Amino acid sequence: MSDPTTGTAPASGPTGPHATTDKGLKGGALGLFSSTVIGLASTAPAYSLAATLGVIVAGVGLQSPIIIVLGFVPMFLIAYGYKELNQADPDCGTTFTWASRAFGPRTGWMGGWGIIAADIIVMANLAQIAGQYGFQLVGADGVARSTLWTTVAGVVWIAVMTLICYIGIEISANSQKVLLTVEIIVLILLGVAALVKAYSGGAPAVSRHVSGSWFDPSSVGSVDVLTKGVLAAVFIYWGWDTAVSVNEETADRNRTPGRAAVLSTILLLLMYLLVTTGAQAYAGVGTTGIGLGNPATSDDVLSNLGSEIFGTTGFGWFLAKLLVFMVLTSAAASTQTTILPTARTTLSMAVFKALPRQFARVHHRFLTPTWSTVGMGLASVAFYVVMTRLSQNLLADSIGSIGLMIAFYYGLTGFACVWYYRKVLTRSARDLWTKGVMPGLGGVLLLFFFIEACVVYAEPDYGSTSWTLPFPPHWHLGGVFVIGAGALILGAVLMVVYRWIAPAFFLRHTIPVSAADPAWRDPAAPPGPRHRGPRRR
């Protein structure tokens, strides 16, 4: 057992599939509903649609609905990998811990770094959106266009959400329940109202009825176009894994977090399909006016569309304003739920001596990570301010690079599931599919998209910036690729440095490489005559 005030674990680490180290977090604080809410809120549905739908439409046109479905497929498959790994080892380090067990400490460390880097980068964009929408909501459009004041507002948002995460997981979950409920209701109303008007004649001339061709992947075009669209769609699903990263604070932590993750992805698919199909039927995909492909509104589709669909008077005006408010709170809520998994990843890494022990400290009263939570907030503020100070274009490209890190650590988790359970895959059809085929296929799909995205993002005309390598062969590369690949390379450098400083984790003294024993029955299986943990080798 660890010291709950410091979170320090014994050097040997866990000794069985359910012997997760006690890090001092507040166990049993969350149920299935709360975990699902956290998983959904982490994706920021309203914000994700507002910022990404226009980009998807600009790339694939009328095939946006099938791109939403294709983006769901690897997410659902990987969610099952998370579910199965969590049953064996419900550790808040998730990818870090599981990849370390399956492949070794270096791979695990890079998996943890993928989570940290992606979350810090996305925090900059979330903070910027929260700042801009906050001023727009009160009619201060001029201030909303000021880089200085939106940066100040964004920093304040990060500070407030960091404080909420610091005070306690239950406060975080309860605040998310209210905001997410209203957000989902407004999005459903938007999608339904758009479809009703498109079919009743109350929509503009550019509207059209839903067609089966919208769901035909063969009409998308080239593989490059498909890759760009799917990676954009993957971004709007990204975040459900937060439901698993709070597993040590969840009741029935072996099963509830995994169920919440899978349920989150399914609910997101249904909601995204409704809004995307409805918006496309109402507004079309044109590049002018209310068309979803209009570049002037591609970074904020919902605000413009809300006034058109709901109207500008009476209750419609209220719903349109509420939609703007929901995009604001969605970004703000995602700021909060982005802090949660990163703080718990660094907490777990510190417990297993892969990071300095200060990051393993847990507050004696709030039972939340202290250094890890505050450190995540400070790192996010620093990155946001530096990127804003350097260039808005650089900030935009940094957000685009997140797709590489998402594909990296989600795909790694899928492969880790297959390899950890390799000895039990032939035990039953269920084991073969849920522990092998599904997470393995998800990993292969994300590996393909990762490689293809590197090729696409490396083109110098992709994104808002481009870079020329200062050394031979002086390649000219796109800024999205440089930032994404650079973040992963930075992680590798930091790993080498920390291995030299504190080698215990890298010598496998804290997390031994292991595999599930064929005799082990997972907690989700029906009770049987044999139920014992796997032998650790």
XYZ file of N, CA and C in Angstrom, residues 117-252:
408
model
N 1.312 15.355 -23.758
C 1.543 16.338 -24.816
C 0.249 16.732 -25.514
N -0.594 15.757 -25.842
C -1.849 16.058 -26.518
C -2.738 16.941 -25.655
N -2.812 16.641 -24.372
C -3.688 17.408 -23.486
C -3.181 18.832 -23.272
N -1.894 19.008 -23.149
C -1.363 20.358 -22.957
C -1.600 21.207 -24.206
N -1.414 20.610 -25.382
C -1.620 21.360 -26.622
C -3.085 21.739 -26.796
N -3.984 20.789 -26.553
C -5.401 21.092 -26.776
C -5.915 22.120 -25.766
N -5.303 22.181 -24.591
C -5.728 23.157 -23.587
C -5.601 24.577 -24.112
N -4.594 24.826 -24.950
C -4.404 26.164 -25.508
C -5.592 26.559 -26.365
N -6.055 25.634 -27.197
C -7.191 25.937 -28.064
C -8.476 26.072 -27.266
N -8.680 25.196 -26.299
C -9.886 25.263 -25.472
C -9.940 26.586 -24.703
N -8.800 27.003 -24.176
C -8.759 28.258 -23.425
C -9.053 29.438 -24.331
N -8.529 29.404 -25.543
C -8.773 30.499 -26.475
C -10.258 30.593 -26.846
N -10.872 29.441 -27.133
C -12.296 29.422 -27.474
C -13.142 29.906 -26.302
N -12.811 29.445 -25.093
C -13.570 29.865 -23.910
C -13.469 31.371 -23.725
N -12.284 31.935 -23.943
C -12.117 33.378 -23.815
C -12.905 34.137 -24.848
N -12.837 33.718 -26.104
C -13.553 34.407 -27.177
C -15.061 34.330 -26.988
N -15.568 33.134 -26.700
C -17.014 32.970 -26.546
C -17.537 33.704 -25.328
N -16.727 33.773 -24.283
C -17.166 34.514 -23.102
C -17.445 35.966 -23.411
N -16.576 36.598 -24.198
C -16.800 37.997 -24.578
C -17.950 38.131 -25.577
N -18.062 37.177 -26.523
C -19.146 37.242 -27.498
C -20.509 37.104 -26.835
N -20.559 36.302 -25.785
C -21.830 36.056 -25.105
C -22.401 37.337 -24.504
N -21.528 38.241 -24.063
C -21.986 39.491 -23.457
C -21.959 40.635 -24.461
N -21.760 40.308 -25.736
C -21.812 41.320 -26.781
C -20.543 42.123 -26.965
N -19.444 41.719 -26.318
C -18.184 42.459 -26.451
C -17.372 41.887 -27.611
N -17.900 42.023 -28.836
C -17.257 41.432 -30.005
C -15.877 42.031 -30.267
N -15.724 43.323 -30.003
C -14.430 43.960 -30.221
C -13.364 43.382 -29.317
N -13.711 43.167 -28.051
C -12.770 42.579 -27.099
C -12.473 41.132 -27.477
N -13.492 40.423 -28.015
C -13.306 39.028 -28.408
C -12.279 38.891 -29.523
N -12.074 39.962 -30.297
C -11.079 39.912 -31.372
C -9.687 40.340 -30.908
N -9.572 40.731 -29.640
C -8.290 41.158 -29.094
C -7.502 39.953 -28.597
N -6.314 39.754 -29.140
C -5.468 38.633 -28.722
C -5.106 38.737 -27.242
N -4.830 39.968 -26.779
C -4.434 40.164 -25.389
C -5.541 39.731 -24.439
N -6.757 40.248 -24.658
C -7.830 39.996 -23.704
C -8.354 38.559 -23.780
N -8.370 37.969 -24.978
C -8.780 36.568 -25.053
C -7.744 35.670 -24.375
N -6.473 36.061 -24.459
C -5.438 35.295 -23.776
C -5.603 35.392 -22.265
N -5.867 36.604 -21.782
C -6.090 36.794 -20.344
C -7.290 35.964 -19.881
N -8.385 36.035 -20.639
C -9.578 35.274 -20.276
C -9.303 33.774 -20.308
N -8.535 33.322 -21.317
C -8.198 31.907 -21.412
C -7.370 31.429 -20.234
N -6.422 32.238 -19.804
C -5.599 31.888 -18.644
C -6.464 31.791 -17.391
N -7.420 32.711 -17.259
C -8.331 32.678 -16.110
C -9.153 31.387 -16.124
N -9.638 30.992 -17.323
C -10.411 29.749 -17.431
C -9.583 28.555 -16.973
N -8.343 28.487 -17.433
C -7.483 27.368 -17.039
C -7.283 27.350 -15.526
N -7.072 28.529 -14.945
C -6.851 28.619 -13.498
C -8.084 28.152 -12.723
N -9.266 28.580 -13.164
C -10.503 28.206 -12.472
C -10.736 26.706 -12.564
N -10.567 26.148 -13.751
C -10.804 24.715 -13.929
C -9.754 23.880 -13.199
N -8.534 24.369 -13.129
C -7.501 23.680 -12.358
C -7.883 23.642 -10.878
N -8.423 24.749 -10.386
C -8.850 24.815 -8.992
C -9.971 23.820 -8.709
N -10.940 23.730 -9.631
C -12.051 22.791 -9.442
C -11.532 21.351 -9.395
N -10.614 21.023 -10.300
C -10.039 19.676 -10.309
C -9.232 19.407 -9.048
N -8.614 20.445 -8.508
C -7.801 20.321 -7.299
C -8.686 20.051 -6.085
N -9.846 20.702 -6.043
C -10.720 20.604 -4.863
C -11.331 19.211 -4.737
N -11.687 18.567 -5.869
C -12.239 17.223 -5.730
C -12.899 16.696 -6.981
N -12.829 15.368 -7.162
C -13.385 14.708 -8.337
C -14.903 14.771 -8.339
N -15.535 14.742 -7.157
C -16.995 14.772 -7.107
C -17.541 16.128 -7.541
N -16.867 17.198 -7.153
C -17.279 18.529 -7.597
C -17.144 18.625 -9.112
N -16.072 18.082 -9.657
C -15.878 18.080 -11.103
C -17.014 17.338 -11.790
N -17.359 16.155 -11.271
C -18.399 15.343 -11.901
C -19.767 16.007 -11.794
N -20.095 16.563 -10.628
C -21.408 17.185 -10.446
C -21.595 18.415 -11.325
N -20.539 19.218 -11.475
C -20.655 20.386 -12.350
C -20.827 19.962 -13.795
N -20.206 18.842 -14.184
C -20.326 18.351 -15.548
C -21.728 17.826 -15.836
N -22.377 17.230 -14.851
C -23.712 16.669 -15.068
C -24.690 17.733 -15.537
N -24.672 18.873 -14.875
C -25.613 19.945 -15.218
C -25.297 20.507 -16.598
N -24.038 20.864 -16.819
C -23.649 21.486 -18.089
C -23.856 20.536 -19.261
N -23.487 19.270 -19.092
C -23.589 18.326 -20.196
C -25.049 18.021 -20.536
N -25.905 17.936 -19.530
C -27.318 17.676 -19.787
C -27.925 18.764 -20.663
N -27.678 20.012 -20.311
C -28.203 21.126 -21.112
C -27.576 21.113 -22.503
N -26.294 20.836 -22.580
C -25.579 20.816 -23.867
C -26.184 19.785 -24.816
N -26.421 18.574 -24.311
C -26.976 17.515 -25.154
C -28.392 17.855 -25.594
N -29.185 18.409 -24.692
C -30.563 18.779 -25.045
C -30.573 19.819 -26.166
N -29.730 20.826 -26.048
C -29.687 21.886 -27.067
C -29.214 21.335 -28.405
N -28.221 20.456 -28.402
C -27.721 19.873 -29.651
C -28.784 18.998 -30.309
N -29.501 18.219 -29.514
C -30.582 17.392 -30.072
C -31.673 18.273 -30.666
N -32.049 19.344 -29.959
C -33.045 20.272 -30.487
C -32.587 20.898 -31.796
N -31.298 21.226 -31.888
C -30.757 21.816 -33.113
C -30.886 20.836 -34.279
N -30.470 19.589 -34.063
C -30.538 18.592 -35.128
C -31.957 18.293 -35.552
N -32.848 18.118 -34.585
C -34.249 17.816 -34.900
C -34.913 18.988 -35.611
N -34.712 20.215 -35.095
C -35.312 21.399 -35.712
C -34.815 21.590 -37.141
N -33.549 21.310 -37.382
C -32.985 21.448 -38.725
C -33.637 20.462 -39.689
N -33.819 19.212 -39.256
C -34.450 18.211 -40.110
C -35.919 18.530 -40.362
N -36.612 18.970 -39.331
C -38.032 19.314 -39.484
C -38.200 20.447 -40.493
N -37.387 21.467 -40.398
C -37.486 22.593 -41.329
C -37.072 22.191 -42.739
N -36.077 21.320 -42.858
C -35.638 20.878 -44.186
C -36.728 20.096 -44.903
N -37.550 19.357 -44.156
C -38.592 18.537 -44.768
C -39.955 19.235 -44.817
N -40.122 20.282 -44.028
C -41.424 20.959 -43.993
C -41.474 22.199 -44.871
N -40.341 22.538 -45.490
C -40.329 23.713 -46.365
C -39.953 24.987 -45.643
N -39.551 24.898 -44.397
C -39.189 26.099 -43.658
C -37.717 26.434 -43.742
N -36.970 25.686 -44.546
C -35.532 25.908 -44.680
C -35.235 26.743 -45.924
N -34.046 27.326 -46.032
C -33.683 28.110 -47.224
C -33.570 27.243 -48.470
N -33.379 27.899 -49.622
C -33.356 27.188 -50.901
C -32.219 26.183 -51.004
N -31.135 26.385 -50.256
C -29.978 25.485 -50.338
C -30.203 24.179 -49.590
N -31.304 24.042 -48.883
C -31.559 22.831 -48.106
C -31.848 21.658 -49.039
N -31.710 20.455 -48.509
C -31.964 19.248 -49.294
C -32.355 18.114 -48.361
N -32.978 17.084 -48.917
C -33.352 15.936 -48.108
C -32.148 15.010 -47.918
N -32.193 14.248 -46.844
C -31.122 13.304 -46.559
C -31.071 12.249 -47.657
N -29.855 11.930 -48.113
C -29.670 10.973 -49.196
C -28.746 9.845 -48.752
N -28.988 8.656 -49.311
C -28.144 7.517 -49.008
C -26.709 7.711 -49.469
N -26.497 8.573 -50.473
C -25.137 8.827 -50.975
C -24.265 9.516 -49.940
N -24.900 10.169 -48.964
C -24.132 10.821 -47.906
C -23.369 9.797 -47.066
N -23.825 8.553 -47.118
C -23.225 7.497 -46.304
C -22.429 6.506 -47.161
N -21.994 6.946 -48.337
C -21.241 6.112 -49.262
C -19.757 6.487 -49.192
N -18.909 5.653 -48.561
C -17.492 6.006 -48.425
C -16.749 6.043 -49.755
N -17.257 5.330 -50.789
C -16.571 5.324 -52.081
C -16.644 6.669 -52.777
N -17.538 7.546 -52.317
C -17.680 8.864 -52.930
C -16.785 9.917 -52.286
N -16.015 9.526 -51.281
C -15.186 10.493 -50.562
C -14.083 11.056 -51.450
N -13.472 10.198 -52.280
C -12.380 10.662 -53.126
C -11.107 9.904 -52.827
N -9.977 10.601 -52.777
C -8.678 9.967 -52.579
C -8.475 9.512 -51.140
N -7.452 8.681 -50.950
C -7.099 8.211 -49.606
C -6.652 9.383 -48.733
N -5.942 10.350 -49.334
C -5.490 11.515 -48.569
C -6.679 12.303 -48.025
N -7.684 12.499 -48.865
C -8.887 13.222 -48.433
C -9.595 12.451 -47.329
N -9.681 11.131 -47.510
C -10.320 10.289 -46.495
C -9.564 10.383 -45.173
N -8.234 10.346 -45.231
C -7.416 10.426 -44.021
C -7.633 11.731 -43.283
N -7.612 12.844 -44.013
C -7.828 14.142 -43.382
C -9.196 14.194 -42.708
N -10.200 13.673 -43.409
C -11.547 13.700 -42.843
C -11.677 12.845 -41.605
N -11.119 11.626 -41.655
C -11.236 10.716 -40.515
C -10.455 11.248 -39.317
N -9.266 11.817 -39.543
C -8.498 12.370 -38.429
C -9.239 13.533 -37.777
N -9.916 14.340 -38.601
C -10.737 15.418 -38.034
C -11.882 14.833 -37.224
N -12.477 13.744 -37.728
C -13.571 13.095 -37.004
C -13.077 12.437 -35.734
N -11.877 11.845 -35.786
C -11.295 11.233 -34.590
C -11.141 12.274 -33.485
N -10.779 13.498 -33.878
C -10.609 14.560 -32.891
C -11.900 14.837 -32.128
N -13.058 14.788 -32.813
C -14.301 15.118 -32.117
C -14.742 13.994 -31.176
N -14.192 12.781 -31.366
C -14.481 11.694 -30.420
C -13.464 11.634 -29.291
N -12.301 12.215 -29.496
C -11.212 12.095 -28.534
C -11.604 12.662 -27.169
N -11.310 11.926 -26.122
C -11.571 12.392 -24.767
C -12.331 11.409 -23.913
N -13.017 10.432 -24.565
C -13.789 9.476 -23.775
C -12.915 8.683 -22.804
N -11.605 8.586 -23.072
C -10.723 7.811 -22.203
C -10.555 8.429 -20.822
N -11.018 9.676 -20.655
C -10.993 10.273 -19.318
C -11.829 9.448 -18.348
N -12.908 8.820 -18.858
C -13.745 7.974 -18.013
C -12.946 6.817 -17.414
N -11.902 6.384 -18.135
C -11.074 5.283 -17.642
C -9.935 5.804 -16.769
N -9.454 6.998 -17.053
C -8.332 7.536 -16.281
C -8.727 7.863 -14.841
N -10.026 7.977 -14.566
C -10.485 8.191 -13.184
C -10.956 6.874 -12.573
N -10.434 5.756 -13.086
C -10.896 4.438 -12.640
C -10.663 4.189 -11.159
N -9.576 4.702 -10.611
C -9.284 4.434 -9.203
C -10.188 5.232 -8.258
N -10.979 6.129 -8.821
C -11.942 6.895 -8.041
C -13.377 6.472 -8.345
N -13.525 5.326 -9.020
C -14.825 4.853 -9.489
C -15.253 3.606 -8.732
N -16.542 3.514 -8.419
C -17.078 2.309 -7.813
C -16.993 1.164 -8.823
N -16.651 -0.041 -8.342
C -16.456 -1.205 -9.222
C -15.477 -0.830 -10.329
